[in-house]
PDB file of C-alpha atoms in Angstrom:
ATOM      1  CA  GLN A   1     -10.895  17.359 -21.198  1.00  0.00           C
ATOM      2  CA  VAL A   2     -12.594  14.831 -18.956  1.00  0.00           C
ATOM      3  CA  GLN A   3      -9.460  12.886 -16.842  1.00  0.00           C
ATOM      4  CA  LEU A   4      -7.699  11.612 -13.567  1.00  0.00           C
ATOM      5  CA  VAL A   5      -5.081  13.145 -12.669  1.00  0.00           C
ATOM      6  CA  GLU A   6      -2.535  11.279 -10.058  1.00  0.00           C
ATOM      7  CA  SER A   7       0.287  12.567  -8.432  1.00  0.00           C
ATOM      8  CA  GLY A   8       2.790  11.948  -5.295  1.00  0.00           C
ATOM      9  CA  GLY A   9       5.169   9.484  -6.605  1.00  0.00           C
ATOM     10  CA  GLY A  10       8.724   9.346  -5.975  1.00  0.00           C
ATOM     11  CA  LEU A  11      11.796   7.299  -4.915  1.00  0.00           C
ATOM     12  CA  VAL A  12      11.512   6.178  -1.206  1.00  0.00           C
ATOM     13  CA  GLN A  13      13.685   3.814   0.986  1.00  0.00           C
ATOM     14  CA  PRO A  14      12.180   0.623   2.241  1.00  0.00           C
ATOM     15  CA  GLY A  15       9.722   1.316   5.552  1.00  0.00           C
ATOM     16  CA  GLY A  16       9.509   4.998   3.870  1.00  0.00           C
ATOM     17  CA  SER A  17       5.951   6.587   3.249  1.00  0.00           C
ATOM     18  CA  LEU A  18       4.634   7.692   0.055  1.00  0.00           C
ATOM     19  CA  ARG A  19       0.661   9.725  -0.439  1.00  0.00           C
ATOM     20  CA  LEU A  20      -0.391   9.354  -3.807  1.00  0.00           C
ATOM     21  CA  SER A  21      -3.543  11.415  -5.094  1.00  0.00           C
ATOM     22  CA  CYS A  22      -5.906  10.835  -8.102  1.00  0.00           C
ATOM     23  CA  ALA A  23      -7.796  14.053  -8.744  1.00  0.00           C
ATOM     24  CA  ALA A  24     -11.102  13.990 -11.440  1.00  0.00           C
ATOM     25  CA  SER A  25     -10.538  16.901 -13.680  1.00  0.00           C
ATOM     26  CA  GLY A  26     -12.958  18.190 -16.055  1.00  0.00           C
ATOM     27  CA  GLY A  27     -15.434  15.920 -14.845  1.00  0.00           C
ATOM     28  CA  ILE A  28     -16.411  14.235 -11.133  1.00  0.00           C
ATOM     29  CA  PHE A  29     -16.959  10.807  -9.895  1.00  0.00           C
ATOM     30  CA  SER A  30     -20.026   8.557 -11.182  1.00  0.00           C
ATOM     31  CA  GLY A  31     -20.871   5.046  -9.918  1.00  0.00           C
ATOM     32  CA  SER A  32     -19.238   4.137  -6.034  1.00  0.00           C
ATOM     33  CA  VAL A  33     -16.216   3.321  -6.882  1.00  0.00           C
ATOM     34  CA  VAL A  34     -12.780   4.288  -7.403  1.00  0.00           C
ATOM     35  CA  ALA A  35     -10.212   2.319  -7.169  1.00  0.00           C
ATOM     36  CA  TRP A  36      -5.847   2.247  -7.382  1.00  0.00           C
ATOM     37  CA  TYR A  37      -4.104  -0.223  -9.361  1.00  0.00           C
ATOM     38  CA  ARG A  38      -0.276  -0.811  -9.604  1.00  0.00           C
ATOM     39  CA  GLN A  39       1.628  -2.659 -12.539  1.00  0.00           C
ATOM     40  CA  ALA A  40       5.125  -3.751 -11.970  1.00  0.00           C
ATOM     41  CA  PRO A  41       7.741  -4.415 -15.002  1.00  0.00           C
ATOM     42  CA  GLY A  42       7.078  -7.545 -16.913  1.00  0.00           C
ATOM     43  CA  LYS A  43       3.841  -8.271 -14.489  1.00  0.00           C
ATOM     44  CA  GLN A  44       0.047  -7.955 -15.262  1.00  0.00           C
ATOM     45  CA  ARG A  45      -1.647  -4.731 -13.895  1.00  0.00           C
ATOM     46  CA  GLU A  46      -2.968  -5.522 -10.199  1.00  0.00           C
ATOM     47  CA  LEU A  47      -5.990  -4.341  -7.928  1.00  0.00           C
ATOM     48  CA  VAL A  48      -4.372  -2.574  -4.561  1.00  0.00           C
ATOM     49  CA  ALA A  49      -7.062  -0.982  -2.870  1.00  0.00           C
ATOM     50  CA  ARG A  50     -11.051   0.287  -3.743  1.00  0.00           C
ATOM     51  CA  ILE A  51     -13.546   2.675  -1.603  1.00  0.00           C
ATOM     52  CA  THR A  52     -16.879   3.486  -2.266  1.00  0.00           C
ATOM     53  CA  THR A  53     -18.674   6.475  -1.894  1.00  0.00           C
ATOM     54  CA  ASP A  54     -19.948   5.583   1.393  1.00  0.00           C
ATOM     55  CA  GLY A  55     -16.198   4.644   2.214  1.00  0.00           C
ATOM     56  CA  SER A  56     -16.230   1.153   2.235  1.00  0.00           C
ATOM     57  CA  THR A  57     -12.792  -0.224   1.725  1.00  0.00           C
ATOM     58  CA  ASP A  58     -10.849  -3.125   0.026  1.00  0.00           C
ATOM     59  CA  TYR A  59      -7.223  -4.212  -0.127  1.00  0.00           C
ATOM     60  CA  ALA A  60      -5.184  -6.563  -1.788  1.00  0.00           C
ATOM     61  CA  ASP A  61      -3.643  -8.615   0.748  1.00  0.00           C
ATOM     62  CA  SER A  62      -0.413  -8.088  -0.068  1.00  0.00           C
ATOM     63  CA  VAL A  63      -0.783  -4.197   0.760  1.00  0.00           C
ATOM     64  CA  LYS A  64      -3.111  -4.559   4.009  1.00  0.00           C
ATOM     65  CA  GLY A  65      -1.920  -3.024   6.921  1.00  0.00           C
ATOM     66  CA  ARG A  66      -0.091  -1.037   5.101  1.00  0.00           C
ATOM     67  CA  PHE A  67      -1.845   0.952   2.803  1.00  0.00           C
ATOM     68  CA  THR A  68      -5.110   3.184   3.379  1.00  0.00           C
ATOM     69  CA  ILE A  69      -7.388   4.599   0.533  1.00  0.00           C
ATOM     70  CA  SER A  70      -9.888   7.508   1.525  1.00  0.00           C
ATOM     71  CA  ARG A  71     -11.828   9.765  -0.411  1.00  0.00           C
ATOM     72  CA  GLU A  72     -13.310  13.570  -0.150  1.00  0.00           C
ATOM     73  CA  ASN A  73     -16.469  13.004  -2.334  1.00  0.00           C
ATOM     74  CA  ALA A  74     -16.823  17.171  -2.196  1.00  0.00           C
ATOM     75  CA  LYS A  75     -13.479  17.738  -3.925  1.00  0.00           C
ATOM     76  CA  ASN A  76     -13.456  14.373  -6.005  1.00  0.00           C
ATOM     77  CA  THR A  77     -10.216  13.291  -5.128  1.00  0.00           C
ATOM     78  CA  VAL A  78      -8.897  10.023  -3.726  1.00  0.00           C
ATOM     79  CA  ASP A  79      -5.735   9.304  -1.840  1.00  0.00           C
ATOM     80  CA  LEU A  80      -3.697   6.205  -0.988  1.00  0.00           C
ATOM     81  CA  GLN A  81      -1.096   6.727   2.220  1.00  0.00           C
ATOM     82  CA  MET A  82       1.417   4.150   1.774  1.00  0.00           C
ATOM     83  CA  ASN A  83       3.663   3.044   4.867  1.00  0.00           C
ATOM     84  CA  SER A  84       5.869   0.697   5.518  1.00  0.00           C
ATOM     85  CA  LEU A  85       7.207   0.432   2.211  1.00  0.00           C
ATOM     86  CA  LYS A  86       9.065  -2.327   0.644  1.00  0.00           C
ATOM     87  CA  PRO A  87      10.538  -2.989  -2.557  1.00  0.00           C
ATOM     88  CA  GLU A  88       8.184  -5.271  -4.135  1.00  0.00           C
ATOM     89  CA  ASP A  89       5.491  -2.442  -4.344  1.00  0.00           C
ATOM     90  CA  THR A  90       7.893  -0.887  -6.960  1.00  0.00           C
ATOM     91  CA  ALA A  91       5.656  -0.113 -10.118  1.00  0.00           C
ATOM     92  CA  VAL A  92       3.626   1.986 -11.754  1.00  0.00           C
ATOM     93  CA  TYR A  93       0.326   3.159  -9.519  1.00  0.00           C
ATOM     94  CA  TYR A  94      -2.884   3.726 -11.924  1.00  0.00           C
ATOM     95  CA  CYS A  95      -6.526   5.748 -10.742  1.00  0.00           C
ATOM     96  CA  ASN A  96      -9.316   4.262 -12.443  1.00  0.00           C
ATOM     97  CA  ALA A  97     -12.741   5.064 -11.735  1.00  0.00           C
ATOM     98  CA  ASP A  98     -16.010   6.247 -14.157  1.00  0.00           C
ATOM     99  CA  LEU A  99     -16.544  10.233 -14.325  1.00  0.00           C
ATOM    100  CA  GLU A 100     -19.417  11.737 -15.532  1.00  0.00           C
ATOM    101  CA  ARG A 101     -19.429  15.585 -17.086  1.00  0.00           C
ATOM    102  CA  LEU A 102     -23.010  17.311 -17.876  1.00  0.00           C
ATOM    103  CA  THR A 103     -24.973  14.031 -19.310  1.00  0.00           C
ATOM    104  CA  LEU A 104     -22.007  12.311 -20.604  1.00  0.00           C
ATOM    105  CA  ARG A 105     -20.648   9.149 -18.664  1.00  0.00           C
ATOM    106  CA  PHE A 106     -17.007   7.843 -19.084  1.00  0.00           C
ATOM    107  CA  ARG A 107     -16.682   4.548 -17.854  1.00  0.00           C
ATOM    108  CA  GLY A 108     -13.608   2.991 -17.125  1.00  0.00           C
ATOM    109  CA  VAL A 109     -11.062   5.856 -17.123  1.00  0.00           C
ATOM    110  CA  TRP A 110      -7.419   5.707 -16.157  1.00  0.00           C
ATOM    111  CA  GLY A 111      -4.949   7.917 -14.903  1.00  0.00           C
ATOM    112  CA  GLN A 112      -1.728   8.903 -16.732  1.00  0.00           C
ATOM    113  CA  GLY A 113      -0.096   6.817 -13.953  1.00  0.00           C
ATOM    114  CA  THR A 114       2.583   7.820 -11.204  1.00  0.00           C
ATOM    115  CA  GLN A 115       5.731   6.067 -10.501  1.00  0.00           C
ATOM    116  CA  VAL A 116       6.663   4.500  -6.945  1.00  0.00           C
ATOM    117  CA  THR A 117      10.493   3.303  -6.576  1.00  0.00           C
ATOM    118  CA  VAL A 118      11.301   1.523  -3.390  1.00  0.00           C
ATOM    119  CA  SER A 119      14.906   1.494  -3.060  1.00  0.00           C
ATOM    120  CA  SER A 120      18.018   1.768  -0.792  1.00  0.00           C
TER     121      SER A 120
END
């Protein structure tokens, strides 16, 4: 089964850090962009950060300077390092990418999501 598997969420106090990981399973990243999104209760899903194959990155204004996205192409993984976390960062975080397996391409695959809760 071709899928994205996220890990690393949890409960952290304001000002703390978490590292999320997204791994391609059953396939490999296809295309250049892998992205992290988040969705807070009652809000629309929003783009947090994205990265291309050559390492170019793009961040939402709300996380610039606090979050860092990185990828290891050989391992088909993309991480999101989150520092100086705030209560408003609380959300379910999702990974999104195109995957391929043999000759098949799967566009816009979403992971199952991982909960991040920032609270004292």
